[in-house]
Amino acid sequence: MSPLNNETVQKAFGVIRDEAKRRRDAFREEPVPKIQIGMATCGIASGALETKNAFEEVLAERKIEAHIRTVGCIGHCYAEPVVIMDHPESGFPPIFYHNVTPGKAKMLAKSFLEEGDPLFEHVLGAMEENDLVPQVLDFPRFNQEKRVVLEKCGRVDPEDIYEYIADGGYETLAKILQLAPNEIIEEVQKSGLRGRGGAGFPTGRKWDLARNADGQHKTVICNADEGDPGAYMDRTLLESNPHQVLEGMAICAYAVGAQKAIVYVRAEYPLAVKIVTKAIGQARELGLLGEGVLGSSFDLEIDVFQGSGAFVCGEETALIQSIEGNRGMPRHRPPYPVQQGLGGQPTVINNVKTLASIPPIIEHGATWFRAIGTEKSPGTAIFSVVGNIVHAGLVEIPMGVTLRTLIFDICGGVPNKKKFKAVQIGGPSGGCLPEDFLDTPIDFDSLIQAGAMMGSGGMVVMDEDTCMVDVSRYFLDFTQKESCGKCTFCRIGTHHLLNTLERITKGEGRDGDLEQLETLSEDIKDGSLCGLGKTAPNPVLTSLRYFRDEYEAHVKERRCPARMCRTLTAFYIDLDKCARGCDACVGSCPVEAIFTTKDRKKGVDQSLCVKCGECMVACPAEYDAVMKVSPPDLAPIIEQAVDD
Amino acid sequence: MAKLLVDNKEIEAKEGISLLQACLDNGIYIPNLCHIHGTDNPSASCRLCFVEIEGEDKPIPSCTVKAKDGIIVKTDTPSVRRLQCTAFKLLMSVHRVDCGHCPANKKCELQRIAKFLKVGLKPKYLELHLKETEVDESNPFLDYYPNRCVLCGKCIAVCKDKHGRAFLTFAKRGLDAVVSSYGEKDVSNLPCGKCLACIGICPVGAITSKDSPHQTA
């Protein structure tokens, strides 16, 4: 590229950056308080819209002057709806409030904005160092994270491109337009970045293959067809900071020589679709996309393609079929999409998080990136930690942190004084690891060695009340429903696995079932056509490996050790503990299975009981008289007197 | 010509054809259902044609690799047979075994494979799971038997090959997957009356003609 071109790019970007900074400074300098509300899907689901309405109402009602600013998700799901209030005049730093209900919102506006009292009982922490309020960064949930990809999430308004630019955004795009494509690929290769979709293929190598493949119409696809139960990293990223993903896509397209890019996002993510579409429009308007990006000779069009929600379309060959208008069915690889992808042309398919990792890598350099994480898995990992966990949410940690640190130190461990039992990593393709594996470092290779896999970032923590057979059944139910039906092993094999697991959870397990589960699982793993089938048996295999005694209890003793499988459990009322006079359990039972005998004993009619557990909840804590047992014949039989 | 060693026997194959085709051409039978002679895009969906190739750590479907010069192939190792037997038993666990009333009887690929692998037609340890619909008569020319179908997809491929677009398609997901037509009401749009290529290519008699129900070409 000619030096003239360099100057053009610099100049063009300089104008945009100056405008962005001018807008940011103008906003900052305005002498009114600022209320910042997290409004990604997770925030909205927790009531952020109502919270925002409440703020608007109270500001109008009491004629308080303040700016309400909506941002994406900061990752602290346990605290949603999240509000950060900045009221410089009060002398307090910006303050992070959690679980801000509409009522709390009104109260905060009145006390803090009008009277200068920040209501300490509702404060989670301050956003910066000060002498008045403890800082959020003193908490492990904040300070043990290493934010590379999520850095701007929850800080910038995803619907305003200037906020991203003022925060340093699109700087790297302007920078790489002055480099040769192979220099960029070299840098990405040097960084050691591995695909964040789960498989961990070296991103730089993929780009290099695509660059060297023959074809005039190469395409870059951002795979946002996130579908693992309990995983929402990609959605949050697209909703909270779409421009970082678009910037990564533009860099990739320039590096591999593509002029077309597609964001493949599932239609069940309407907010992500809306925000990404808007972001593309804004970027095009500023000349950051479209013909002659920033005045250079590089053209790039990015489109959004909405997938219809088939899990298998996250598999890259099925994804391509789906874009081409065909039924989303995987095909045999090779040829890989980097050789023959969309329309038979070389196609790079990268996960959202992979692409969002690119701008920071280009900005700070490969050496910086390599210094984070482990040697073979550099960089950070993003997990959505959910299940029986105190501080659920999105966490970005350096690779190599142990599961124990992530679950207990950063996320606060298991709630309600329950014991930790297992952690499920990698969604339906991953596995369940028991307590013994808590010291496993989180990186691609260590997790595979333990029998799980990195996956895309879903992590479900389970406490002692979880039945591992039931968890396997749940995941197999998912995969067999989502199997496209193309290949024999996945289509029929997963069905038989599910069938057997269902029998076992109902207490109809037979001798030889466990052995058959094992051999069939191994065959499905070796025999299936695509990644879905090849990994579908993992939940069964790992739980059989680490929790075999639970399976055996189900099959041999008809007992569910976690007392979760309904047919294998029974409820009864411990008459030594029961207050007799209280009828809380009787009233709570939806099927009238609980009765009182003439001498005021309480009994459960096992033939009627649906095992919902409502009586257990209803029984006052001071009596705690409802008992749950497995196998069901452990429950004492109370004779119900026949009415006279 | 490529020279390769299959089961210690040297065979010759045209450069570029699949290993499965090369073996079949040389009289070495490898069980298969979804393979179409001469195609460049193997469906690789029936998962029966596994072989072991020296240098690869796991069995590979032979339809997905090219017959390359110098490769050493084994078609009957224990791990190959294990996968083939499992795949076959899985297929039979959703198959209505009623050969006496099936037009494919005696020329059925499933019967051939059962004999070759020495596996019974009714698998012992897997529960039989049949679809509720025994026959789908919605197409004006064809009847489709979901409980016979092995979903190899050859009917769809041959239809597309003959007419430029396929009048048949896969429908539904997972175990419910079936072959279906698009429900076209206007019969004059359908070339089926004169074609019936799908019936001819079906390895198991899952599609029959409404005119002559026992025709299997």
Short mmCIF file of N, CA, C and O in Angstrom, two decimals, chain A residues 310 327 329 332 480-489 491-493 495-496 499 503 510 516 520 523 526-529, chain B residues 43-47 50 58 64 82-83 86-87 90-91 93-94 125-127 129 150-151 170-175 177:
data_model
loop_
_atom_site.label_atom_id
_atom_site.label_comp_id
_atom_site.label_asym_id
_atom_site.label_seq_id
_atom_site.Cartn_x
_atom_site.Cartn_y
_atom_site.Cartn_z
N ALA A 310 -31.37 -24.24 14.96
CA ALA A 310 -31.00 -25.65 15.06
C ALA A 310 -29.60 -25.69 15.67
O ALA A 310 -28.69 -25.04 15.17
N ARG A 327 -31.12 -27.40 4.02
CA ARG A 327 -31.35 -27.95 5.35
C ARG A 327 -30.01 -28.01 6.07
O ARG A 327 -29.00 -28.41 5.49
N MET A 329 -27.49 -29.48 7.55
CA MET A 329 -26.93 -30.81 7.83
C MET A 329 -25.44 -30.76 7.59
O MET A 329 -25.00 -30.24 6.56
N HIS A 332 -19.29 -34.27 5.32
CA HIS A 332 -17.98 -34.80 5.70
C HIS A 332 -16.90 -33.75 5.45
O HIS A 332 -16.94 -33.02 4.48
N GLN A 480 -30.17 -35.72 21.38
CA GLN A 480 -30.91 -36.56 20.44
C GLN A 480 -32.03 -35.78 19.77
O GLN A 480 -32.37 -36.04 18.63
N LYS A 481 -32.55 -34.77 20.45
CA LYS A 481 -33.55 -33.92 19.80
C LYS A 481 -32.89 -33.03 18.75
O LYS A 481 -33.50 -32.69 17.76
N GLU A 482 -31.66 -32.62 19.01
CA GLU A 482 -31.00 -31.69 18.11
C GLU A 482 -30.20 -32.38 17.01
O GLU A 482 -29.67 -31.72 16.12
N SER A 483 -30.12 -33.70 17.06
CA SER A 483 -29.43 -34.43 16.00
C SER A 483 -30.16 -34.16 14.69
O SER A 483 -31.39 -34.13 14.65
N CYS A 484 -29.39 -33.93 13.61
CA CYS A 484 -30.06 -33.60 12.35
C CYS A 484 -30.67 -34.84 11.72
O CYS A 484 -31.51 -34.74 10.84
N GLY A 485 -30.23 -36.01 12.14
CA GLY A 485 -30.80 -37.24 11.61
C GLY A 485 -30.05 -37.79 10.42
O GLY A 485 -30.48 -38.75 9.80
N LYS A 486 -28.92 -37.20 10.09
CA LYS A 486 -28.21 -37.65 8.89
C LYS A 486 -27.50 -38.98 9.10
O LYS A 486 -27.70 -39.92 8.36
N CYS A 487 -26.66 -39.04 10.12
CA CYS A 487 -25.85 -40.26 10.21
C CYS A 487 -26.40 -41.23 11.26
O CYS A 487 -27.02 -40.84 12.24
N THR A 488 -26.15 -42.49 11.00
CA THR A 488 -26.74 -43.58 11.77
C THR A 488 -26.44 -43.49 13.26
O THR A 488 -27.35 -43.61 14.08
N PHE A 489 -25.18 -43.28 13.60
CA PHE A 489 -24.79 -43.35 15.02
C PHE A 489 -25.49 -42.27 15.84
O PHE A 489 -26.00 -42.51 16.92
N ARG A 491 -28.16 -40.35 14.97
CA ARG A 491 -29.61 -40.39 14.89
C ARG A 491 -30.21 -41.48 15.78
O ARG A 491 -31.10 -41.22 16.58
N ILE A 492 -29.69 -42.70 15.64
CA ILE A 492 -30.30 -43.82 16.36
C ILE A 492 -29.56 -44.09 17.67
O ILE A 492 -30.17 -44.40 18.68
N GLY A 493 -28.24 -43.94 17.63
CA GLY A 493 -27.45 -44.27 18.81
C GLY A 493 -27.79 -43.41 20.02
O GLY A 493 -27.99 -43.91 21.12
N HIS A 495 -30.47 -41.94 20.61
CA HIS A 495 -31.81 -42.29 21.08
C HIS A 495 -31.76 -43.48 22.04
O HIS A 495 -32.41 -43.49 23.07
N HIS A 496 -30.95 -44.48 21.68
CA HIS A 496 -30.86 -45.65 22.56
C HIS A 496 -30.19 -45.30 23.89
O HIS A 496 -30.57 -45.82 24.93
N ASN A 499 -32.82 -43.63 25.89
CA ASN A 499 -33.79 -44.64 26.30
C ASN A 499 -33.32 -45.40 27.54
O ASN A 499 -34.06 -45.57 28.52
N ARG A 503 -34.77 -45.27 31.46
CA ARG A 503 -35.16 -46.47 32.22
C ARG A 503 -34.47 -46.47 33.57
O ARG A 503 -35.08 -46.76 34.60
N ARG A 510 -31.37 -52.43 34.12
CA ARG A 510 -31.17 -53.87 34.08
C ARG A 510 -29.68 -54.18 34.16
O ARG A 510 -28.84 -53.32 33.89
N GLN A 516 -23.52 -51.61 28.39
CA GLN A 516 -24.02 -51.26 27.06
C GLN A 516 -23.94 -49.75 26.80
O GLN A 516 -23.59 -49.32 25.71
N LEU A 520 -21.77 -48.53 23.61
CA LEU A 520 -22.49 -47.78 22.59
C LEU A 520 -21.94 -46.34 22.51
O LEU A 520 -21.76 -45.79 21.43
N ASP A 523 -18.78 -46.29 20.57
CA ASP A 523 -19.03 -46.47 19.14
C ASP A 523 -19.59 -45.20 18.50
O ASP A 523 -19.21 -44.82 17.40
N ASP A 526 -16.74 -42.79 18.01
CA ASP A 526 -15.84 -43.12 16.89
C ASP A 526 -16.55 -43.10 15.55
O ASP A 526 -15.93 -42.90 14.52
N GLY A 527 -17.86 -43.36 15.56
CA GLY A 527 -18.53 -43.59 14.29
C GLY A 527 -19.27 -42.41 13.70
O GLY A 527 -19.57 -42.41 12.51
N SER A 528 -19.55 -41.37 14.50
CA SER A 528 -20.42 -40.31 14.00
C SER A 528 -19.75 -39.43 12.96
O SER A 528 -18.53 -39.35 12.89
N LEU A 529 -20.59 -38.76 12.18
CA LEU A 529 -20.09 -37.94 11.08
C LEU A 529 -19.53 -36.60 11.56
O LEU A 529 -18.47 -36.18 11.15
N SER B 43 -21.92 -38.77 0.79
CA SER B 43 -22.83 -38.38 1.86
C SER B 43 -22.25 -38.82 3.21
O SER B 43 -22.37 -38.13 4.21
N ALA B 44 -21.59 -39.94 3.20
CA ALA B 44 -20.92 -40.48 4.40
C ALA B 44 -21.86 -40.55 5.60
O ALA B 44 -21.47 -40.31 6.72
N SER B 45 -23.12 -40.90 5.33
CA SER B 45 -24.09 -40.86 6.42
C SER B 45 -24.43 -42.23 6.98
O SER B 45 -24.85 -42.34 8.12
N CYS B 46 -24.23 -43.31 6.19
CA CYS B 46 -24.66 -44.61 6.71
C CYS B 46 -23.66 -45.17 7.71
O CYS B 46 -24.02 -45.98 8.56
N ARG B 47 -22.42 -44.72 7.65
CA ARG B 47 -21.37 -45.09 8.61
C ARG B 47 -21.15 -46.60 8.64
O ARG B 47 -21.03 -47.20 9.71
N PHE B 50 -16.50 -48.42 6.96
CA PHE B 50 -15.23 -48.16 7.65
C PHE B 50 -14.13 -49.12 7.20
O PHE B 50 -14.37 -50.29 6.93
N LYS B 58 -7.66 -44.24 13.75
CA LYS B 58 -9.02 -44.78 13.92
C LYS B 58 -9.59 -45.19 12.57
O LYS B 58 -9.17 -44.67 11.53
N THR B 64 -14.92 -41.62 2.06
CA THR B 64 -14.49 -40.24 2.24
C THR B 64 -13.02 -40.03 1.92
O THR B 64 -12.53 -38.91 2.01
N ARG B 82 -16.40 -53.91 14.58
CA ARG B 82 -17.19 -53.46 15.73
C ARG B 82 -18.10 -52.30 15.33
O ARG B 82 -19.30 -52.30 15.58
N LEU B 83 -17.50 -51.29 14.66
CA LEU B 83 -18.29 -50.13 14.25
C LEU B 83 -19.37 -50.53 13.24
O LEU B 83 -20.51 -50.07 13.32
N THR B 86 -22.18 -52.34 15.03
CA THR B 86 -23.02 -51.42 15.81
C THR B 86 -23.92 -50.60 14.89
O THR B 86 -25.12 -50.46 15.13
N ALA B 87 -23.33 -50.04 13.84
CA ALA B 87 -24.13 -49.23 12.91
C ALA B 87 -25.27 -50.05 12.34
O ALA B 87 -26.42 -49.60 12.26
N LEU B 90 -27.92 -50.70 14.93
CA LEU B 90 -28.70 -49.48 15.16
C LEU B 90 -29.74 -49.31 14.05
O LEU B 90 -30.90 -49.02 14.32
N LEU B 91 -29.31 -49.50 12.81
CA LEU B 91 -30.25 -49.37 11.70
C LEU B 91 -31.40 -50.36 11.85
O LEU B 91 -32.56 -50.02 11.61
N SER B 93 -32.53 -51.58 14.53
CA SER B 93 -33.37 -51.32 15.70
C SER B 93 -34.50 -50.34 15.39
O SER B 93 -35.37 -50.10 16.23
N VAL B 94 -34.49 -49.76 14.20
CA VAL B 94 -35.60 -48.90 13.81
C VAL B 94 -36.21 -49.39 12.49
O VAL B 94 -36.87 -48.65 11.77
N TYR B 125 -29.96 -56.69 21.82
CA TYR B 125 -29.92 -55.85 23.02
C TYR B 125 -30.57 -54.48 22.86
O TYR B 125 -30.70 -53.74 23.80
N LEU B 126 -30.93 -54.14 21.63
CA LEU B 126 -31.51 -52.80 21.43
C LEU B 126 -33.03 -52.93 21.28
O LEU B 126 -33.51 -53.81 20.58
N GLU B 127 -33.71 -52.04 21.96
CA GLU B 127 -35.17 -52.08 21.85
C GLU B 127 -35.59 -51.61 20.47
O GLU B 127 -35.03 -50.66 19.92
N HIS B 129 -37.60 -49.62 17.88
CA HIS B 129 -38.35 -48.37 17.94
C HIS B 129 -38.85 -48.05 16.54
O HIS B 129 -38.08 -47.62 15.68
N VAL B 150 -33.60 -46.31 5.41
CA VAL B 150 -32.36 -46.20 6.19
C VAL B 150 -31.77 -44.78 6.09
O VAL B 150 -30.66 -44.54 6.56
N LEU B 151 -32.51 -43.87 5.47
CA LEU B 151 -32.10 -42.47 5.33
C LEU B 151 -30.73 -42.29 4.69
O LEU B 151 -29.96 -41.44 5.10
N PHE B 170 -35.12 -34.39 2.91
CA PHE B 170 -35.22 -34.87 4.29
C PHE B 170 -36.17 -33.94 5.04
O PHE B 170 -36.20 -32.74 4.77
N ALA B 171 -36.90 -34.50 5.97
CA ALA B 171 -37.75 -33.66 6.81
C ALA B 171 -37.62 -34.14 8.25
O ALA B 171 -37.21 -35.26 8.50
N LYS B 172 -37.95 -33.28 9.17
CA LYS B 172 -37.88 -33.54 10.62
C LYS B 172 -36.45 -33.83 11.07
O LYS B 172 -35.54 -33.93 10.26
N ARG B 173 -36.31 -33.96 12.39
CA ARG B 173 -34.96 -34.08 12.96
C ARG B 173 -34.80 -35.36 13.76
O ARG B 173 -35.76 -36.00 14.14
N GLY B 174 -33.56 -35.66 14.07
CA GLY B 174 -33.23 -36.78 14.95
C GLY B 174 -33.88 -38.07 14.49
O GLY B 174 -33.94 -38.35 13.28
N LEU B 175 -34.39 -38.81 15.44
CA LEU B 175 -34.98 -40.11 15.12
C LEU B 175 -36.24 -39.96 14.28
O LEU B 175 -36.67 -40.90 13.63
N ALA B 177 -36.50 -38.14 11.70
CA ALA B 177 -36.15 -37.76 10.32
C ALA B 177 -36.73 -38.75 9.32
O ALA B 177 -36.73 -39.96 9.54
#
